[in-house]
Amino acid sequence: QVQLVESGGGSVQAGGSLGLSCEVSGSADSRNCMGWFRRPAGKQLEWVSSINDNGLVQRYANSVKGRFTISKDNAKNTLYLEMNNVVPEDSAMYYCAIQVGYGGGWCHEEGNIDYWGKGILVTVSS
């Protein structure tokens, strides 16, 4: 059973920085694409960023490109999201996600995700 546990959320002022982590346990397939999605209050789930299995390919939504950085440490089975220069529109529940058996960096479609974390709240105040 694959489990994803997010940590690091909280409140931050606009222009500040915040880091998220996602620890993965139970995954036996090394060919995984991992990513972050978010759901702002009252809105639909949206893809934020994803990274391929070896960590060398990163993809970003236009709304976060240049401000967010996704990375992973395979030895620690942990995914990260560094959020810089945040804006109030970044406020949302953030979810860690994994698509098993696909080693590319484009796991951006909700329907292809195999496992989800429970989510963690990020609030950006103006």
mmCIF file of C-alpha atoms in Angstrom:
data_model
loop_
_atom_site.group_PDB
_atom_site.id
_atom_site.type_symbol
_atom_site.label_atom_id
_atom_site.label_comp_id
_atom_site.label_asym_id
_atom_site.label_seq_id
_atom_site.Cartn_x
_atom_site.Cartn_y
_atom_site.Cartn_z
ATOM 1 C CA GLN A 1 0.000 0.000 0.000
ATOM 2 C CA VAL A 2 1.494 3.302 -1.099
ATOM 3 C CA GLN A 3 1.095 6.178 1.315
ATOM 4 C CA LEU A 4 1.914 9.835 0.770
ATOM 5 C CA VAL A 5 2.162 12.213 3.711
ATOM 6 C CA GLU A 6 2.509 15.952 3.184
ATOM 7 C CA SER A 7 4.104 18.325 5.657
ATOM 8 C CA GLY A 8 5.256 21.922 5.857
ATOM 9 C CA GLY A 9 2.117 23.867 5.072
ATOM 10 C CA GLY A 10 0.898 26.860 7.012
ATOM 11 C CA SER A 11 0.447 30.583 6.727
ATOM 12 C CA VAL A 12 2.759 33.026 5.007
ATOM 13 C CA GLN A 13 2.573 36.615 3.874
ATOM 14 C CA ALA A 14 2.561 37.545 0.230
ATOM 15 C CA GLY A 15 6.061 37.742 -1.118
ATOM 16 C CA GLY A 16 7.329 35.195 1.348
ATOM 17 C CA SER A 17 8.427 31.587 0.999
ATOM 18 C CA LEU A 18 7.175 28.233 2.155
ATOM 19 C CA GLY A 19 8.325 24.666 1.618
ATOM 20 C CA LEU A 20 6.265 21.516 1.321
ATOM 21 C CA SER A 21 7.440 17.935 1.691
ATOM 22 C CA CYS A 22 5.832 14.643 0.804
ATOM 23 C CA GLU A 23 7.140 11.401 2.196
ATOM 24 C CA VAL A 24 6.313 8.279 0.226
ATOM 25 C CA SER A 25 6.148 4.826 1.706
ATOM 26 C CA GLY A 26 5.253 1.457 0.249
ATOM 27 C CA SER A 27 6.195 2.181 -3.372
ATOM 28 C CA ALA A 28 7.989 -0.718 -5.038
ATOM 29 C CA ASP A 29 8.116 0.716 -8.561
ATOM 30 C CA SER A 30 11.026 3.068 -9.196
ATOM 31 C CA ARG A 31 9.431 4.378 -12.396
ATOM 32 C CA ASN A 32 7.138 6.940 -10.857
ATOM 33 C CA CYS A 33 6.145 10.428 -11.833
ATOM 34 C CA MET A 34 5.389 12.579 -8.818
ATOM 35 C CA GLY A 35 3.670 15.891 -8.599
ATOM 36 C CA TRP A 36 1.767 18.506 -6.687
ATOM 37 C CA PHE A 37 -1.806 19.555 -7.233
ATOM 38 C CA ARG A 38 -3.811 22.183 -5.389
ATOM 39 C CA ARG A 39 -7.425 23.039 -4.774
ATOM 40 C CA PRO A 40 -8.190 26.662 -3.885
ATOM 41 C CA ALA A 41 -11.248 27.117 -1.720
ATOM 42 C CA GLY A 42 -14.380 26.729 -3.807
ATOM 43 C CA LYS A 43 -12.475 25.917 -6.972
ATOM 44 C CA GLN A 44 -11.417 22.875 -8.946
ATOM 45 C CA LEU A 45 -8.291 20.841 -8.461
ATOM 46 C CA GLU A 46 -5.402 22.105 -10.542
ATOM 47 C CA TRP A 47 -2.007 20.716 -11.387
ATOM 48 C CA VAL A 48 0.939 22.694 -10.031
ATOM 49 C CA SER A 49 4.108 20.822 -10.893
ATOM 50 C CA SER A 50 5.529 17.383 -11.580
ATOM 51 C CA ILE A 51 8.885 15.685 -11.795
ATOM 52 C CA ASN A 52 10.131 12.562 -13.507
ATOM 53 C CA ASP A 53 11.551 9.472 -11.886
ATOM 54 C CA ASN A 54 15.206 10.521 -11.806
ATOM 55 C CA GLY A 55 14.403 14.094 -10.855
ATOM 56 C CA LEU A 56 16.013 15.670 -13.905
ATOM 57 C CA VAL A 57 12.813 16.771 -15.647
ATOM 58 C CA GLN A 58 10.513 19.265 -13.946
ATOM 59 C CA ARG A 59 7.296 20.715 -15.278
ATOM 60 C CA TYR A 60 5.337 23.674 -13.966
ATOM 61 C CA ALA A 61 1.989 25.293 -14.457
ATOM 62 C CA ASN A 62 2.328 28.769 -15.943
ATOM 63 C CA SER A 63 0.889 30.274 -12.772
ATOM 64 C CA VAL A 64 3.840 29.101 -10.671
ATOM 65 C CA LYS A 65 6.670 28.956 -13.192
ATOM 66 C CA GLY A 66 9.669 30.914 -11.986
ATOM 67 C CA ARG A 67 8.391 30.999 -8.404
ATOM 68 C CA PHE A 68 8.035 27.345 -7.390
ATOM 69 C CA THR A 69 10.672 24.620 -7.539
ATOM 70 C CA ILE A 70 9.927 20.916 -7.403
ATOM 71 C CA SER A 71 12.582 18.420 -6.399
ATOM 72 C CA LYS A 72 12.923 14.955 -4.972
ATOM 73 C CA ASP A 73 15.301 12.860 -2.964
ATOM 74 C CA ASN A 74 14.912 9.255 -4.060
ATOM 75 C CA ALA A 75 17.117 7.999 -1.240
ATOM 76 C CA LYS A 76 14.694 9.540 1.243
ATOM 77 C CA ASN A 77 11.570 8.775 -0.809
ATOM 78 C CA THR A 78 10.603 12.411 -0.421
ATOM 79 C CA LEU A 79 9.174 14.979 -2.790
ATOM 80 C CA TYR A 80 9.555 18.702 -2.191
ATOM 81 C CA LEU A 81 7.961 21.919 -3.359
ATOM 82 C CA GLU A 82 9.722 25.185 -2.651
ATOM 83 C CA MET A 83 7.337 28.092 -2.977
ATOM 84 C CA ASN A 84 8.865 31.559 -3.352
ATOM 85 C CA ASN A 85 7.334 34.988 -3.887
ATOM 86 C CA VAL A 86 3.934 33.581 -3.032
ATOM 87 C CA VAL A 87 0.741 35.466 -3.806
ATOM 88 C CA PRO A 88 -2.734 35.178 -2.250
ATOM 89 C CA GLU A 89 -3.843 33.161 -5.282
ATOM 90 C CA ASP A 90 -1.464 30.398 -4.135
ATOM 91 C CA SER A 91 -3.702 29.769 -1.119
ATOM 92 C CA ALA A 92 -5.083 26.252 -1.412
ATOM 93 C CA MET A 93 -5.015 22.691 -0.178
ATOM 94 C CA TYR A 94 -1.921 21.158 -1.701
ATOM 95 C CA TYR A 95 -1.847 17.474 -2.573
ATOM 96 C CA CYS A 96 1.082 15.227 -3.282
ATOM 97 C CA ALA A 97 0.431 12.721 -6.041
ATOM 98 C CA ILE A 98 2.122 9.799 -7.735
ATOM 99 C CA GLN A 99 1.563 8.078 -11.058
ATOM 100 C CA VAL A 100 3.017 4.590 -10.843
ATOM 101 C CA GLY A 101 4.805 2.951 -13.762
ATOM 102 C CA TYR A 102 5.391 6.169 -15.710
ATOM 103 C CA GLY A 103 8.859 7.670 -15.444
ATOM 104 C CA GLY A 104 8.256 10.882 -17.387
ATOM 105 C CA GLY A 105 7.620 14.334 -15.978
ATOM 106 C CA TRP A 106 4.113 14.985 -17.237
ATOM 107 C CA CYS A 107 1.849 13.463 -14.584
ATOM 108 C CA HIS A 108 -0.491 16.439 -14.749
ATOM 109 C CA GLU A 109 -3.796 14.719 -15.369
ATOM 110 C CA GLU A 110 -5.879 13.942 -12.315
ATOM 111 C CA GLY A 111 -7.308 10.821 -13.920
ATOM 112 C CA ASN A 112 -3.876 9.221 -14.296
ATOM 113 C CA ILE A 113 -2.863 9.628 -10.672
ATOM 114 C CA ASP A 114 -2.705 6.386 -8.718
ATOM 115 C CA TYR A 115 -2.140 7.674 -5.195
ATOM 116 C CA TRP A 116 -2.845 10.919 -3.366
ATOM 117 C CA GLY A 117 -1.801 12.424 -0.091
ATOM 118 C CA LYS A 118 -4.458 13.768 2.244
ATOM 119 C CA GLY A 119 -3.456 17.333 1.525
ATOM 120 C CA ILE A 120 -2.009 20.223 3.457
ATOM 121 C CA LEU A 121 -3.251 23.777 3.725
ATOM 122 C CA VAL A 122 -1.289 26.776 2.515
ATOM 123 C CA THR A 123 -2.642 30.239 3.262
ATOM 124 C CA VAL A 124 -1.092 33.362 1.800
ATOM 125 C CA SER A 125 -2.156 36.661 3.297
ATOM 126 C CA SER A 126 -1.877 39.977 1.523
#
